[in-house]
Coordinates of C-alpha atoms in Angstrom, one line a residue:
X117 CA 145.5 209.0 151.8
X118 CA 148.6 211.2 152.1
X119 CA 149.4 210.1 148.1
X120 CA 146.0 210.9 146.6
X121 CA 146.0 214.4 148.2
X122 CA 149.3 215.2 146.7
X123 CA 148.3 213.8 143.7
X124 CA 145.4 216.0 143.6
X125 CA 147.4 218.8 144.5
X126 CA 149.5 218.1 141.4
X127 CA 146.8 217.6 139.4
X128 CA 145.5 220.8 140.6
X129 CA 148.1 223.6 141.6
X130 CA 151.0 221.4 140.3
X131 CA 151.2 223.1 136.9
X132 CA 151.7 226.9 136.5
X133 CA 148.8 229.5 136.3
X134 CA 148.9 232.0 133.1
X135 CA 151.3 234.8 134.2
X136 CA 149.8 236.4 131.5
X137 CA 147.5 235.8 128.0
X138 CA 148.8 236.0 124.4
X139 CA 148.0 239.3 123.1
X140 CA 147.9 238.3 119.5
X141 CA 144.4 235.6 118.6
X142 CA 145.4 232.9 116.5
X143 CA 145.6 232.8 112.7
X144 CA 142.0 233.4 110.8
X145 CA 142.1 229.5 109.6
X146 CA 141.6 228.6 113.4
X147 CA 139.0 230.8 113.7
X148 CA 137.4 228.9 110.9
X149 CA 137.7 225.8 112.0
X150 CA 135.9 226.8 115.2
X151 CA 133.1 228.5 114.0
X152 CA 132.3 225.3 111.8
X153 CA 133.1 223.3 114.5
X154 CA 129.8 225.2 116.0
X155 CA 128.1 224.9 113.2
X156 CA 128.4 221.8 113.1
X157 CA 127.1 221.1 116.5
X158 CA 123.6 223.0 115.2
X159 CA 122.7 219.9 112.8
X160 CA 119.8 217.7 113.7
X161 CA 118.6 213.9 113.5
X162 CA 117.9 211.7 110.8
X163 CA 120.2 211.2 107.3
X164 CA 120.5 214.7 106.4
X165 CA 120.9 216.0 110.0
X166 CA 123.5 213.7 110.9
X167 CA 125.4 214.4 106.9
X168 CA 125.3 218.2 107.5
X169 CA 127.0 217.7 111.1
X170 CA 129.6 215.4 109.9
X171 CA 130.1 217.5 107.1
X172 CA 131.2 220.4 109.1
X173 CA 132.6 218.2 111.4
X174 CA 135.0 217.4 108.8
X175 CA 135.6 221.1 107.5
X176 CA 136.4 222.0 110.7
X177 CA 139.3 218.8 111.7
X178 CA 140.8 219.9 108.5
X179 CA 141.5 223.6 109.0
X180 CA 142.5 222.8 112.8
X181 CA 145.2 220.0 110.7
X182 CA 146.1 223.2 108.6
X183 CA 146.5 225.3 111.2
X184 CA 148.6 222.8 113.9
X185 CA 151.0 222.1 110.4
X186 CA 151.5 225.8 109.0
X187 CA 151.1 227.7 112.3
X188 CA 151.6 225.6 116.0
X189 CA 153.5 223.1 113.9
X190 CA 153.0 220.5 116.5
X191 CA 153.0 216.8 115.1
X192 CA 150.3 215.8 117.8
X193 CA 147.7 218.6 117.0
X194 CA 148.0 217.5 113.6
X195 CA 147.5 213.7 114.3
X196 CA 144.8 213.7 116.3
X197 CA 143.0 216.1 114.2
X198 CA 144.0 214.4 111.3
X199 CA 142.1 211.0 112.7
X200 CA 138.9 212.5 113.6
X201 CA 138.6 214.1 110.5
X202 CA 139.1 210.7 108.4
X203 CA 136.5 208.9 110.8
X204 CA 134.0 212.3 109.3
X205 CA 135.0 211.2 106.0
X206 CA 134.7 207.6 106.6
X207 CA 131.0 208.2 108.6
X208 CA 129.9 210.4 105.3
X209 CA 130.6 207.9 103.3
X210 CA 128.6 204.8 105.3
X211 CA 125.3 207.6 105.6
X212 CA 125.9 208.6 101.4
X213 CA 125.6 204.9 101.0
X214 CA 122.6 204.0 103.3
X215 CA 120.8 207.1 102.0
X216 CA 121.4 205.9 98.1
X217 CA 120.3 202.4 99.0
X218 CA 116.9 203.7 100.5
X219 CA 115.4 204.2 97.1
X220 CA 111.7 202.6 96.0
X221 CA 109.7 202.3 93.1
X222 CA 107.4 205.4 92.3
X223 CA 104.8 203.8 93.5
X224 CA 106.5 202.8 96.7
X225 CA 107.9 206.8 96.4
X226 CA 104.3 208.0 96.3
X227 CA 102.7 206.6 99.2
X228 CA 105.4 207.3 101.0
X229 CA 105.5 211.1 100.2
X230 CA 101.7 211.3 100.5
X231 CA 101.0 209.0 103.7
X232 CA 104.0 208.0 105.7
X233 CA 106.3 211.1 105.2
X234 CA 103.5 213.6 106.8
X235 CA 103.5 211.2 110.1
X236 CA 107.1 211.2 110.5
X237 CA 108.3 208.2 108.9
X238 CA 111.8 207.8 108.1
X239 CA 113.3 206.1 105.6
X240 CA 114.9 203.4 106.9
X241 CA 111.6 202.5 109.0
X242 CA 109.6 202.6 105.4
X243 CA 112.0 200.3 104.2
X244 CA 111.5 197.8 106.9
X245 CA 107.8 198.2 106.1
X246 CA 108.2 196.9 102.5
X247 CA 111.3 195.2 102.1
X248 CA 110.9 192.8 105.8
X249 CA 107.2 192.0 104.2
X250 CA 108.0 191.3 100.4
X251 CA 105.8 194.4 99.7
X252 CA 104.9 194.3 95.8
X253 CA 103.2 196.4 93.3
X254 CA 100.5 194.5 91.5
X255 CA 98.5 195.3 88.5
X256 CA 94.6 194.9 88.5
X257 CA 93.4 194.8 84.7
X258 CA 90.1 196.8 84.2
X259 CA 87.3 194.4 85.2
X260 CA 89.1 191.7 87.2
X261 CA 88.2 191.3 91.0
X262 CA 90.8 191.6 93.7
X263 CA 88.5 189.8 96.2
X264 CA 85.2 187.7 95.5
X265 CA 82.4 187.8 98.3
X266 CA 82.6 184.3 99.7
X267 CA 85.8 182.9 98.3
X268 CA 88.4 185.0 98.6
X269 CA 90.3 184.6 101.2
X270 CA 91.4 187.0 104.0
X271 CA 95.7 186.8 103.5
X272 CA 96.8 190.0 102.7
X273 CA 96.6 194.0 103.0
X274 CA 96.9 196.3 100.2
X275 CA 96.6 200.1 99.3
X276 CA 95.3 201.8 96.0
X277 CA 98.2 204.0 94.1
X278 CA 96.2 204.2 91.0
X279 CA 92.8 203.6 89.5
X280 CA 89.0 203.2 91.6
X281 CA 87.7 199.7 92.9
X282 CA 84.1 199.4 92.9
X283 CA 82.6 197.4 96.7
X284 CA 79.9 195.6 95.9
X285 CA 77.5 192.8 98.3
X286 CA 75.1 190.5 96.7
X287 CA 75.4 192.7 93.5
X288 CA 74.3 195.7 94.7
X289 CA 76.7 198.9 95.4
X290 CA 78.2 199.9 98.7
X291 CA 80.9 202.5 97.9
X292 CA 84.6 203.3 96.0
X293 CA 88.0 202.8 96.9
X294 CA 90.1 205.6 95.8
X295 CA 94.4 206.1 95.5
X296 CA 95.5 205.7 98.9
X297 CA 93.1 203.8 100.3
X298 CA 93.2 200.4 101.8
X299 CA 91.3 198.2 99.5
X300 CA 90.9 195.7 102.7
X301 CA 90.9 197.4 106.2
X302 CA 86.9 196.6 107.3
X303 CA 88.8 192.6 106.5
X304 CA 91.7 193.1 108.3
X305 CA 90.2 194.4 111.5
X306 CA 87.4 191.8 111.7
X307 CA 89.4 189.0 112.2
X308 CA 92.4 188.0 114.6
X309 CA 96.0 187.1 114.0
X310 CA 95.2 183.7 114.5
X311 CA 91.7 183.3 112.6
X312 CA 91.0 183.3 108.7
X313 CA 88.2 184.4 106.6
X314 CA 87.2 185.0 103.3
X315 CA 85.6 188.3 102.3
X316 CA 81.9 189.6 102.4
X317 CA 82.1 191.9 99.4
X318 CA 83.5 191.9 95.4
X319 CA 86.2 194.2 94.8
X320 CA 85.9 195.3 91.4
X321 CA 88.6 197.2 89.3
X322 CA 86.5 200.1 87.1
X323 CA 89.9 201.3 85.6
X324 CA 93.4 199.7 85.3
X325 CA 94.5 199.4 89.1
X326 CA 97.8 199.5 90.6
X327 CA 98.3 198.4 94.3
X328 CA 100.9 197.6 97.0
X329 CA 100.0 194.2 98.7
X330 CA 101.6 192.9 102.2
X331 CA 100.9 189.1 103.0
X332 CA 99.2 189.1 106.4
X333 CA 101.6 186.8 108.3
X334 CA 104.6 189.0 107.7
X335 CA 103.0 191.8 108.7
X336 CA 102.1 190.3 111.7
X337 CA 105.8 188.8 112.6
X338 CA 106.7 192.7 111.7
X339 CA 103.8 194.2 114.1
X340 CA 105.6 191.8 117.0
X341 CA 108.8 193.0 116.5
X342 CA 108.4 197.1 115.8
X343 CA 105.4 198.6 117.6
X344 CA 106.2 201.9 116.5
X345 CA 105.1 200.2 113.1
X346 CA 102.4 198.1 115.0
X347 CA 100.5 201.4 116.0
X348 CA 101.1 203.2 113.2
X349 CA 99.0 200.8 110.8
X350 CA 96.6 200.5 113.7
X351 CA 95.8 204.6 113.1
X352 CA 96.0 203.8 109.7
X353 CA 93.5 201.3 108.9
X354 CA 91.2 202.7 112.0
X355 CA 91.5 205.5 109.5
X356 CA 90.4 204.2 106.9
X357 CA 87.6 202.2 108.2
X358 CA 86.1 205.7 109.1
X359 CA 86.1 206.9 105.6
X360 CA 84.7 203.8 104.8
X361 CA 81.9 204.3 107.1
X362 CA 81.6 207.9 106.2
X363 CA 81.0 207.0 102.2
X364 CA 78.8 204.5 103.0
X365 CA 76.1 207.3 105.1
X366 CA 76.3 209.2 102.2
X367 CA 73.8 206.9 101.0
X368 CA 71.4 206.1 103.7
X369 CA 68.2 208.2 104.6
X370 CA 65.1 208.0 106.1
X371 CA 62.0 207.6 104.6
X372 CA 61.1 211.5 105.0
X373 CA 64.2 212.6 103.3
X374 CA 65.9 212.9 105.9
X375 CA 69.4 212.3 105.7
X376 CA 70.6 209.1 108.5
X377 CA 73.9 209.8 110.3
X378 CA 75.5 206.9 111.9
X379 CA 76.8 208.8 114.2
X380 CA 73.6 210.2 115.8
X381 CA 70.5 207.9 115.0
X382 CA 68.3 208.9 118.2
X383 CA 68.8 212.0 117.0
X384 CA 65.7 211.8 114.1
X385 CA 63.5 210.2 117.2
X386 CA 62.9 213.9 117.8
X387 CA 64.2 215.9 114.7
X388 CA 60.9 214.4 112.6
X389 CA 58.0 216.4 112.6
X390 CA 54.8 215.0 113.6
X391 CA 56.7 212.0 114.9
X392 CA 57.0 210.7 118.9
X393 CA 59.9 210.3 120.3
X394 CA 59.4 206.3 120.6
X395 CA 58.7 205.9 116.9
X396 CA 61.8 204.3 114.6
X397 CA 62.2 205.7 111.1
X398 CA 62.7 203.7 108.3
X399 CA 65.8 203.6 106.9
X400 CA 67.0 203.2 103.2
X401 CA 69.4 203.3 101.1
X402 CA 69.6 205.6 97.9
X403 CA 70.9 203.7 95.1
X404 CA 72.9 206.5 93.1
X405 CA 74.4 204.5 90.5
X406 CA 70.7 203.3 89.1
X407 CA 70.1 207.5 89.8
X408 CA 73.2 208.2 87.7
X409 CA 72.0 205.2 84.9
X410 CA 68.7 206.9 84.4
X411 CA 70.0 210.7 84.3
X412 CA 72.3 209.8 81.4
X413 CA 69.5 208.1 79.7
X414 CA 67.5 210.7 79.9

């Protein structure tokens, strides 16, 4: 016990106090290297955070070298300095690199700029999302079908970049599928990870069509491993279903003229005039493209 308090007491009071302080401040390059030293400490996350802190990281290791071997001229203020400001360089060097291989296609570019970027995707997780599921850009010539009601089947997820897909069931028309729109959500949330289907509509390209396409089963080995990624298509397709369901009330009203919301349908139980409230309105469905067909013949 005796030996750890003396050692203490070494540790402590064994060394002399500061009589007095240097009235002169050190040279002006210290003073730099400090003041980047705390500037560097102000950078963020991510690439570019971590790039600017190492950055001044290393701006500031080199003037503290060039101060300890022009002014202190000590040999161990120079070395250690010297070695923290190659493992900046070094660390600059291995984020320069990662940062030049995260680089996509344009149309990979696009959606990520115009969908994942506003949620707070980074890079590197984008890249998992296309390059850990063999994500491709296909062409869809005008005319062709991406999916056939009844035999095609249900193995994939893809989003618009470019073009309109016209839905169609049993020949008549449902809705559009514009750019940055999943041209299979309604698909991919009806059925399980275990179960297959084929589709219930016809996909239709009206224009030339390009779109990204993930196969289903790597998706779902990349859902099971990432769940950040997991929930993040889960708000995105849940999205997208919605605006599905949104374009497809456009269409629908009730026999009075009426418009039918979805949302509300008890709601024209007592909006009607001259109705009760137990009677049930018939519903239809405005066909605009035989509306649009007959206006440009006219």
């Amino acid at each position: 016990m005796g030996e750890n308090v003396s050692f203490w007491q070494s540790l402590v009071t064994g060394h002399p106090v500061c009589s007095e302080w240097k009235q002169e401040a050190e040279g002006s390059i210290y003073q730099l290297a400090s003041v980047l030293f705390v500037l560097g400490c102000m950078g963020g996350s991510g690439f570019f955070g971590l790039l600017y802190v190492y950055a001044f990281f290393a701006l500031s290791f080199l003037c503290t070298c060039i101060w300890a071997w022009l002014d202190v001229c000590a040999a161990d203020v120079f070395s250690w300095n010297f070695i923290l400001l190659v493992i900046c360089i070094v660390q600059i060097i291995h984020l320069a690199y990662q940062l030049r291989s995260v680089t996509f296609d344009k149309e990979f570019q696009d959606v990520y700029s115009s969908v994942f970027q506003p949620l707070g995707i980074s890079l590197t997780v984008f890249r998992k999302i296309i390059s850990y599921c063999n994500a491709e850009v296909v062409t869809l010539e005008r005319d062709h079908c991406y999916a056939v009601q009844g035999k095609t089947p249900i193995d994939k997820l893809s989003m618009l970049v470019s073009g309109r897909i016209r839905v169609t069931v049993d020949g008549e028309f449902l809705h559009y599928i514009f750019p940055l729109q999943f041209l299979d959500s309604p698909e991919w949330d009806s059925l399980r990870p275990s179960e297959e289907g084929v589709f219930q509509v016809t996909l239709t390209a009206e224009t030339k069509c390009r779109y990204i396409t993930w196969r289903r089963k790597k998706l779902y080995l990349l859902f099971a491993k990432h769940r950040l990624i997991s929930r993040l298509f889960s708000v995105l397709i849940r999205g997208d279903i919605a605006d599905k369901l949104y374009a497809l009330n456009e269409k629908v009203f009730v026999d009075s003229g009426f418009r039918f919301d979805i949302r509300l349908p008890n709601y024209y139980h007592v909006a009607l005039p001259g109705r009760s409230n137990t009677a049930t309105p018939i519903i239809r469905v405005q066909d605009f493209s035989t509306k649009r067909k007959s206006a440009k013949r006219l």
